[in-house]
mmCIF file of C-alpha atoms in Angstrom:
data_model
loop_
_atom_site.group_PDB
_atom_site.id
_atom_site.type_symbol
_atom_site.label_atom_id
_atom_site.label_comp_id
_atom_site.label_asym_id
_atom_site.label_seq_id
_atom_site.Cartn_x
_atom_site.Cartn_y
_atom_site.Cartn_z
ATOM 1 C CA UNK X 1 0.000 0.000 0.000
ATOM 2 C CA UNK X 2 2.791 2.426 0.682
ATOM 3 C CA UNK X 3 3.939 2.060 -2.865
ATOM 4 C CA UNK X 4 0.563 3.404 -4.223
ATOM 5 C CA UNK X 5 0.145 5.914 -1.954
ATOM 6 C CA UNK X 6 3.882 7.153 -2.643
ATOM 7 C CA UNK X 7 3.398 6.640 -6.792
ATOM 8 C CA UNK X 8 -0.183 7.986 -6.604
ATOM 9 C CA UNK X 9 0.185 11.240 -8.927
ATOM 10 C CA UNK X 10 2.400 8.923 -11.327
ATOM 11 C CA UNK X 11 -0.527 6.430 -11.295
ATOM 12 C CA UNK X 12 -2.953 8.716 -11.554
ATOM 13 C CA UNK X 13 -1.249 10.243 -14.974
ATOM 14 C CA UNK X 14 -0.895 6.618 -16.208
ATOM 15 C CA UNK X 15 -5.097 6.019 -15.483
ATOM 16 C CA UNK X 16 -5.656 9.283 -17.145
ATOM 17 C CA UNK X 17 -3.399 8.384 -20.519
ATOM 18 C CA UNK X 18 -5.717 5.165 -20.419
ATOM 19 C CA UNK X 19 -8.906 7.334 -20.028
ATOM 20 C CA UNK X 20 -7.731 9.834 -23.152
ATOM 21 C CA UNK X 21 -6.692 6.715 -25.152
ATOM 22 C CA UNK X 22 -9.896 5.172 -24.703
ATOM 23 C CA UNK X 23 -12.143 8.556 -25.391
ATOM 24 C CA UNK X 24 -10.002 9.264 -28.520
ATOM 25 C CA UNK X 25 -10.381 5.668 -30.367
ATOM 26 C CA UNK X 26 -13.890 5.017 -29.144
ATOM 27 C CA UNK X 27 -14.496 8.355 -30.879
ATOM 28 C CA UNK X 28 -12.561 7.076 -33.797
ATOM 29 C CA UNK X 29 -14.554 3.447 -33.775
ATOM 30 C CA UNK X 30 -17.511 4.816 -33.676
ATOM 31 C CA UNK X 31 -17.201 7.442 -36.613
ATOM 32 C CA UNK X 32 -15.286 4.208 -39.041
ATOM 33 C CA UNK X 33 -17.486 1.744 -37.749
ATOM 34 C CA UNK X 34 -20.657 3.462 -38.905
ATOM 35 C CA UNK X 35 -19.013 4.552 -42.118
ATOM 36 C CA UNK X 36 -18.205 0.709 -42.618
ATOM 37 C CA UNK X 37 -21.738 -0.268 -41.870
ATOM 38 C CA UNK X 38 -23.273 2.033 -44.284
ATOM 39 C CA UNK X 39 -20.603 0.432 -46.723
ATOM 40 C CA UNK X 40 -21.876 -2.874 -45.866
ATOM 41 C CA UNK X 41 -25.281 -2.538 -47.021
ATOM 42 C CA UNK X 42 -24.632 0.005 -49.712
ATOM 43 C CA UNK X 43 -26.020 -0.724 -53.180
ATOM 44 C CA UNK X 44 -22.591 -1.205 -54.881
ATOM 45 C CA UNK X 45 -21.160 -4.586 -54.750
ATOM 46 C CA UNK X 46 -17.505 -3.215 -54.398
ATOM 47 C CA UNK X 47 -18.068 -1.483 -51.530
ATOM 48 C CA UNK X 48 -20.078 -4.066 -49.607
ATOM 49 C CA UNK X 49 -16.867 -6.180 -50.598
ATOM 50 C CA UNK X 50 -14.246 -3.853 -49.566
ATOM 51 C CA UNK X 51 -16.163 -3.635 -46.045
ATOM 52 C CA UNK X 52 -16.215 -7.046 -45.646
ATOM 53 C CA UNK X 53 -12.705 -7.652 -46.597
ATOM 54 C CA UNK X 54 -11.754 -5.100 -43.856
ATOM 55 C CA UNK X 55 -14.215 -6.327 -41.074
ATOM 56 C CA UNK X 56 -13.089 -10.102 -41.695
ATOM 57 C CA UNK X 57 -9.607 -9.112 -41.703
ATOM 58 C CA UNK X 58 -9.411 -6.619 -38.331
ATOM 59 C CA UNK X 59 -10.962 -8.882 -36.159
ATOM 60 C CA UNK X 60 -9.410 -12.332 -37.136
ATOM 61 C CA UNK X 61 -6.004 -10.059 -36.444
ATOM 62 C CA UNK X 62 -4.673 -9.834 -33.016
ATOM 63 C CA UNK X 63 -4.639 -6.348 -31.851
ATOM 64 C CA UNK X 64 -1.251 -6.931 -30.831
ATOM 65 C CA UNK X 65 -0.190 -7.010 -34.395
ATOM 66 C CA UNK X 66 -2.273 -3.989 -35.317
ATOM 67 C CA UNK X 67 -0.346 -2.168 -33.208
ATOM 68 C CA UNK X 68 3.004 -3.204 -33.969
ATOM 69 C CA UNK X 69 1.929 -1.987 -37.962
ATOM 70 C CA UNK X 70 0.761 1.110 -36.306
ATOM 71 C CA UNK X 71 3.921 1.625 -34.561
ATOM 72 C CA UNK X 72 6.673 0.048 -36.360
ATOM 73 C CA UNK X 73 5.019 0.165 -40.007
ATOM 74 C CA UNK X 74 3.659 3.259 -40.062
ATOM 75 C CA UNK X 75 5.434 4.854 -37.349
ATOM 76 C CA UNK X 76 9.103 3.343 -38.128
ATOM 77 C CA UNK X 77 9.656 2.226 -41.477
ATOM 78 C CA UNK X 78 6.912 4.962 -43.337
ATOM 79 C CA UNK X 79 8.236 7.810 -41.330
ATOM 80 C CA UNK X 80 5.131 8.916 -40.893
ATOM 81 C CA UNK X 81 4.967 11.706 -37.573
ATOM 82 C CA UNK X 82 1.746 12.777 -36.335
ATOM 83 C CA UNK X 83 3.488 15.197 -33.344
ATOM 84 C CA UNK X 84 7.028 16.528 -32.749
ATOM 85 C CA UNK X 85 6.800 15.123 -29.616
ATOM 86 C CA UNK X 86 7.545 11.261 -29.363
ATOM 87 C CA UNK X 87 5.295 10.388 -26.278
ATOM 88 C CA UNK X 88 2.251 12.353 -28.415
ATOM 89 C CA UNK X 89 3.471 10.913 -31.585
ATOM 90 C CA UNK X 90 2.872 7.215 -29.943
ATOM 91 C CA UNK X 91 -0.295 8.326 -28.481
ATOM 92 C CA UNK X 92 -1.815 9.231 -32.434
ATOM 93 C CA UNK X 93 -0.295 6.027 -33.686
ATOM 94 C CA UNK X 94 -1.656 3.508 -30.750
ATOM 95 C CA UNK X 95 -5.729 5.208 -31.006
ATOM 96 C CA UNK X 96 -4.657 4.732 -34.781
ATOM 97 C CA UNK X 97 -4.311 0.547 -33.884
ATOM 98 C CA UNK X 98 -7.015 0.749 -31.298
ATOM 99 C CA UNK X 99 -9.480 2.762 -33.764
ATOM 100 C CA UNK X 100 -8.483 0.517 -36.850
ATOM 101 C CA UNK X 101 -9.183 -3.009 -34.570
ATOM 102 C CA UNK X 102 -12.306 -1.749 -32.339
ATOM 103 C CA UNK X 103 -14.406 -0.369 -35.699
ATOM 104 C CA UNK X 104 -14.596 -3.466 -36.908
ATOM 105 C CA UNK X 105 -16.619 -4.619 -33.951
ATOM 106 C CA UNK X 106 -19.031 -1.397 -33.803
ATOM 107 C CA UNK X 107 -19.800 -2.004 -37.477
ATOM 108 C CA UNK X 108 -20.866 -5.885 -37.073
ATOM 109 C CA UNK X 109 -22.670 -4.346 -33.814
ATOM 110 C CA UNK X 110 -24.733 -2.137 -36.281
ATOM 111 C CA UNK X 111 -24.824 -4.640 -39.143
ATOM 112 C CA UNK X 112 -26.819 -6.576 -36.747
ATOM 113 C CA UNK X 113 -29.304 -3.843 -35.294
ATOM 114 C CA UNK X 114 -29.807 -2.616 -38.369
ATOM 115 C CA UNK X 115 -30.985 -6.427 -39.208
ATOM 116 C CA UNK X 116 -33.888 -5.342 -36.417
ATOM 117 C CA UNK X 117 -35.397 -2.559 -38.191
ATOM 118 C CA UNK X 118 -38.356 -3.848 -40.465
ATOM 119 C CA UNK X 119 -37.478 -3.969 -44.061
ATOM 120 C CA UNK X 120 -40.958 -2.365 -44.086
ATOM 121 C CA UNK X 121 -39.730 1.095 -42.706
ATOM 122 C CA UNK X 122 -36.743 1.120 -45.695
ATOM 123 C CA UNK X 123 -39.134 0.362 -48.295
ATOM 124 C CA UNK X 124 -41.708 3.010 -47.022
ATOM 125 C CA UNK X 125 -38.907 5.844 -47.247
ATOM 126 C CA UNK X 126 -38.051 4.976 -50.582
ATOM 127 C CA UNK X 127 -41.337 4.872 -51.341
ATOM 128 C CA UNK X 128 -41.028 8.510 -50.188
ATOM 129 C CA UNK X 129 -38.541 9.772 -52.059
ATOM 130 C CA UNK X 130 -35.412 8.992 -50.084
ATOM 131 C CA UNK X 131 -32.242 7.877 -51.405
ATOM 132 C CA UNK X 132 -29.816 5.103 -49.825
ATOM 133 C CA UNK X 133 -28.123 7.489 -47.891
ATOM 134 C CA UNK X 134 -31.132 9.531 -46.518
ATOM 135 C CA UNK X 135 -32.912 6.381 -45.515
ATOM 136 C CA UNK X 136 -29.721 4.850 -43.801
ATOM 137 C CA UNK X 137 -29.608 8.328 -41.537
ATOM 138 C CA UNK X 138 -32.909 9.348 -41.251
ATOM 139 C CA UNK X 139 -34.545 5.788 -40.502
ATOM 140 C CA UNK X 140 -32.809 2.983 -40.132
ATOM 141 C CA UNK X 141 -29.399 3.958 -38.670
ATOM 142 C CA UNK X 142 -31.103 5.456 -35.774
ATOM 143 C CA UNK X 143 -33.135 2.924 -34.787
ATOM 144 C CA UNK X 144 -29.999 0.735 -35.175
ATOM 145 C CA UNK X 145 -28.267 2.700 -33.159
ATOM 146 C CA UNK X 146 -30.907 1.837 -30.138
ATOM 147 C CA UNK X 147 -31.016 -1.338 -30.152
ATOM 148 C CA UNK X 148 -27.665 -1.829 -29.859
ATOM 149 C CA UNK X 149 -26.922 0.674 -27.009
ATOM 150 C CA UNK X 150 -25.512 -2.769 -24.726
ATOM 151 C CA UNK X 151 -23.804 -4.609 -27.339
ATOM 152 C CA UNK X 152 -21.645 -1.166 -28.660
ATOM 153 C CA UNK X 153 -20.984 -0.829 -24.321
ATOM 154 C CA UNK X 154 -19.399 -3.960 -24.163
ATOM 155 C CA UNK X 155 -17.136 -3.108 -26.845
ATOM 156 C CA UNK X 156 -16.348 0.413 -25.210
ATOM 157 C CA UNK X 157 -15.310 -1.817 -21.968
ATOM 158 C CA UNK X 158 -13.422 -4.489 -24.542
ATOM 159 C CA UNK X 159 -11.473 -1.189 -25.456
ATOM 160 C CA UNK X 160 -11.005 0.129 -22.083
ATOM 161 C CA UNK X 161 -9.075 -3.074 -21.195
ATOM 162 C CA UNK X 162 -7.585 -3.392 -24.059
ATOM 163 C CA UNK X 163 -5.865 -0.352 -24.158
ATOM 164 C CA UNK X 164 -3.171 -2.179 -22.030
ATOM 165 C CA UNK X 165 -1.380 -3.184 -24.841
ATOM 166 C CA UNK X 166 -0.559 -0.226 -26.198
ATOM 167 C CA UNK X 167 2.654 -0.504 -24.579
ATOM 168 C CA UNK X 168 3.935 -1.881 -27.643
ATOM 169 C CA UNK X 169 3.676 0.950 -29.098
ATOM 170 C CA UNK X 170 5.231 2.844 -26.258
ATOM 171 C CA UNK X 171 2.917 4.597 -24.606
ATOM 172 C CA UNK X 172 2.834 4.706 -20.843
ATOM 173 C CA UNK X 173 -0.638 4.060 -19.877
ATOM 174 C CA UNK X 174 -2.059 2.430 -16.546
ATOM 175 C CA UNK X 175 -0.523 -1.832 -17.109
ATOM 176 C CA UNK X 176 3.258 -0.223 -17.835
ATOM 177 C CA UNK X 177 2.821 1.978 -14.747
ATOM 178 C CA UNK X 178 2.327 -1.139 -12.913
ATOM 179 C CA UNK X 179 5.047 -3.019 -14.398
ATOM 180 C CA UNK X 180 7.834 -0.394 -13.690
ATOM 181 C CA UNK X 181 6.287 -0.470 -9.948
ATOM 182 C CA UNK X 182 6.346 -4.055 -9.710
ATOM 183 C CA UNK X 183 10.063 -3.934 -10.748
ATOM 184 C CA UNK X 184 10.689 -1.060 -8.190
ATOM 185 C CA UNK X 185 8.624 -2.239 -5.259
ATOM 186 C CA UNK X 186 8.903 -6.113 -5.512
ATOM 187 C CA UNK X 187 7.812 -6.825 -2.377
ATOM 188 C CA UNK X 188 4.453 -5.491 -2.438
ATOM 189 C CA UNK X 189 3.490 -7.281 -5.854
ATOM 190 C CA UNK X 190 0.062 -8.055 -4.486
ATOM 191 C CA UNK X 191 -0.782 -5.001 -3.055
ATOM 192 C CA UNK X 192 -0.285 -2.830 -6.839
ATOM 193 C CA UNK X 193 -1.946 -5.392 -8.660
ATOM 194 C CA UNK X 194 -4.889 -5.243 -6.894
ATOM 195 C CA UNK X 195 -4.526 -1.710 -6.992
ATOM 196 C CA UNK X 196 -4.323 -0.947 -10.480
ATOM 197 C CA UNK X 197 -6.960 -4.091 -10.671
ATOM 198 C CA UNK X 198 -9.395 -1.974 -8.669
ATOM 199 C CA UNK X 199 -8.619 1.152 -10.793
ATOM 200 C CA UNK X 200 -9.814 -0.476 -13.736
ATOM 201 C CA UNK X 201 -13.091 -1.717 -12.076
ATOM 202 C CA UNK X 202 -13.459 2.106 -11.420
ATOM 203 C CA UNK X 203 -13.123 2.376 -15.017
ATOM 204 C CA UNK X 204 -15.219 -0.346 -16.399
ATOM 205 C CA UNK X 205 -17.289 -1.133 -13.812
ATOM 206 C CA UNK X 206 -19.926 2.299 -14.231
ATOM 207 C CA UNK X 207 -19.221 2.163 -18.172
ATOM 208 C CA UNK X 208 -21.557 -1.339 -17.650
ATOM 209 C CA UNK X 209 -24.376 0.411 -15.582
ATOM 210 C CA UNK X 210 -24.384 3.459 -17.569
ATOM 211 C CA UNK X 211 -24.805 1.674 -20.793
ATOM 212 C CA UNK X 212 -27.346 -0.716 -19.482
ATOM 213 C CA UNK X 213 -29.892 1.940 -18.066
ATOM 214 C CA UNK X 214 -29.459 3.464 -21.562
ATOM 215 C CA UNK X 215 -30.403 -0.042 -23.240
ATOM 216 C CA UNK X 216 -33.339 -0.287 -20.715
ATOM 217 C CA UNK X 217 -34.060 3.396 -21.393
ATOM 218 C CA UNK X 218 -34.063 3.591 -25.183
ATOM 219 C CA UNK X 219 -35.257 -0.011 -26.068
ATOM 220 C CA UNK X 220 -37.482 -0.395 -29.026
ATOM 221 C CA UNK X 221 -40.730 -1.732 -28.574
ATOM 222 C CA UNK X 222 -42.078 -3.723 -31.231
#
């Protein structure tokens, strides 16, 4: 316990780079992952195709590897800089990895509420008037959008947690915190890792109850 309390503004930096880390590629997910859903059920063959391709592909890859591309293949060998700064530079390039790997998940997460909506309501709007994209904004992704209020939660928690291996890209978030003070303060192993455990409850654990009220609050009736 004395290590925590001692490291506390260090470990409180490290929760906070895994807060903005999270908040920055759930942002990211969320704006690809719809894109890649509209995609999916577009009209044109070659971009349902090209969707696929990358949904199939991003989550049958270990995120690991995503971020080693990220970092070493973008980051290394392309040369590509996204900040002056190194430690800000790794930050881009990890939510990069995370964004790339977690939008995969929000767009079969909408592929499937989007499989809810009756086929009735899309038919009706074009019946209207409405092209592909109007329908797909106006009706369908909305209602989409509320039914899967607990699925797209779990993934936000999925990416909470597995933010921890950003590391390999070199960014100092909450798990390498805790390695360096296992290292450091190897005789009270048990104490940090239930600390930084608990920290990640703290994280997680309201993420789960927030999202399910909203699931309970803005379920469809049918």
């Amino acid at each position: 316990m004395d290590a925590l309390l001692l490291e506390r503004d260090t470990i409180l930096a490290a929760f906070w780079m895994t807060v903005r880390l999270t908040a920055v590629s759930a942002l990211g997910s969320l704006v690809l992952g719809t894109l890649l859903t509209a995609m999916r059920v577009a009209p044109l063959t070659t971009l349902r195709g090209a969707a696929s391709v990358y949904v199939a592909v991003a989550r049958n890859t270990p995120l690991t590897l995503v971020l080693l591309f990220t970092g070493l293949g973008i980051g290394a060998n392309l040369g590509v800089e996204l900040s002056d700064d190194i430690a800000t530079n790794n930050f881009w390039l990890a939510s990069i990895g995370l964004t790339a790997y977690t939008s995969a998940f929000v767009c079969e997460a909408l592929r499937s509420g989007l499989n809810t909506v009756p086929v009735g309501q899309a038919e009706a709007a074009r019946s209207l008037g409405l092209g592909f994209v109007k329908t797909l904004g106006l009706i369908t992704l909305p209602q989409a959008f509320r039914a899967v209020v607990a699925p797209l939660g779990s993934i936000l928690i999925a990416l909470t947690k597995n933010t921890t291996i950003a590391l390999v890209v070199g960014v100092s978030e909450a798990s390498v915190r805790m390695r360096e003070m296992i290292e450091t303060y190897g005789d009270q192993v048990i104490e940090i890792f239930l600390g930084f455990a608990a920290g990640f409850v703290l994280l997680c654990l309201p993420m789960g109850l927030v999202f399910g009220w909203l699931s309970r609050r803005m379920a469809v009736t049918r």
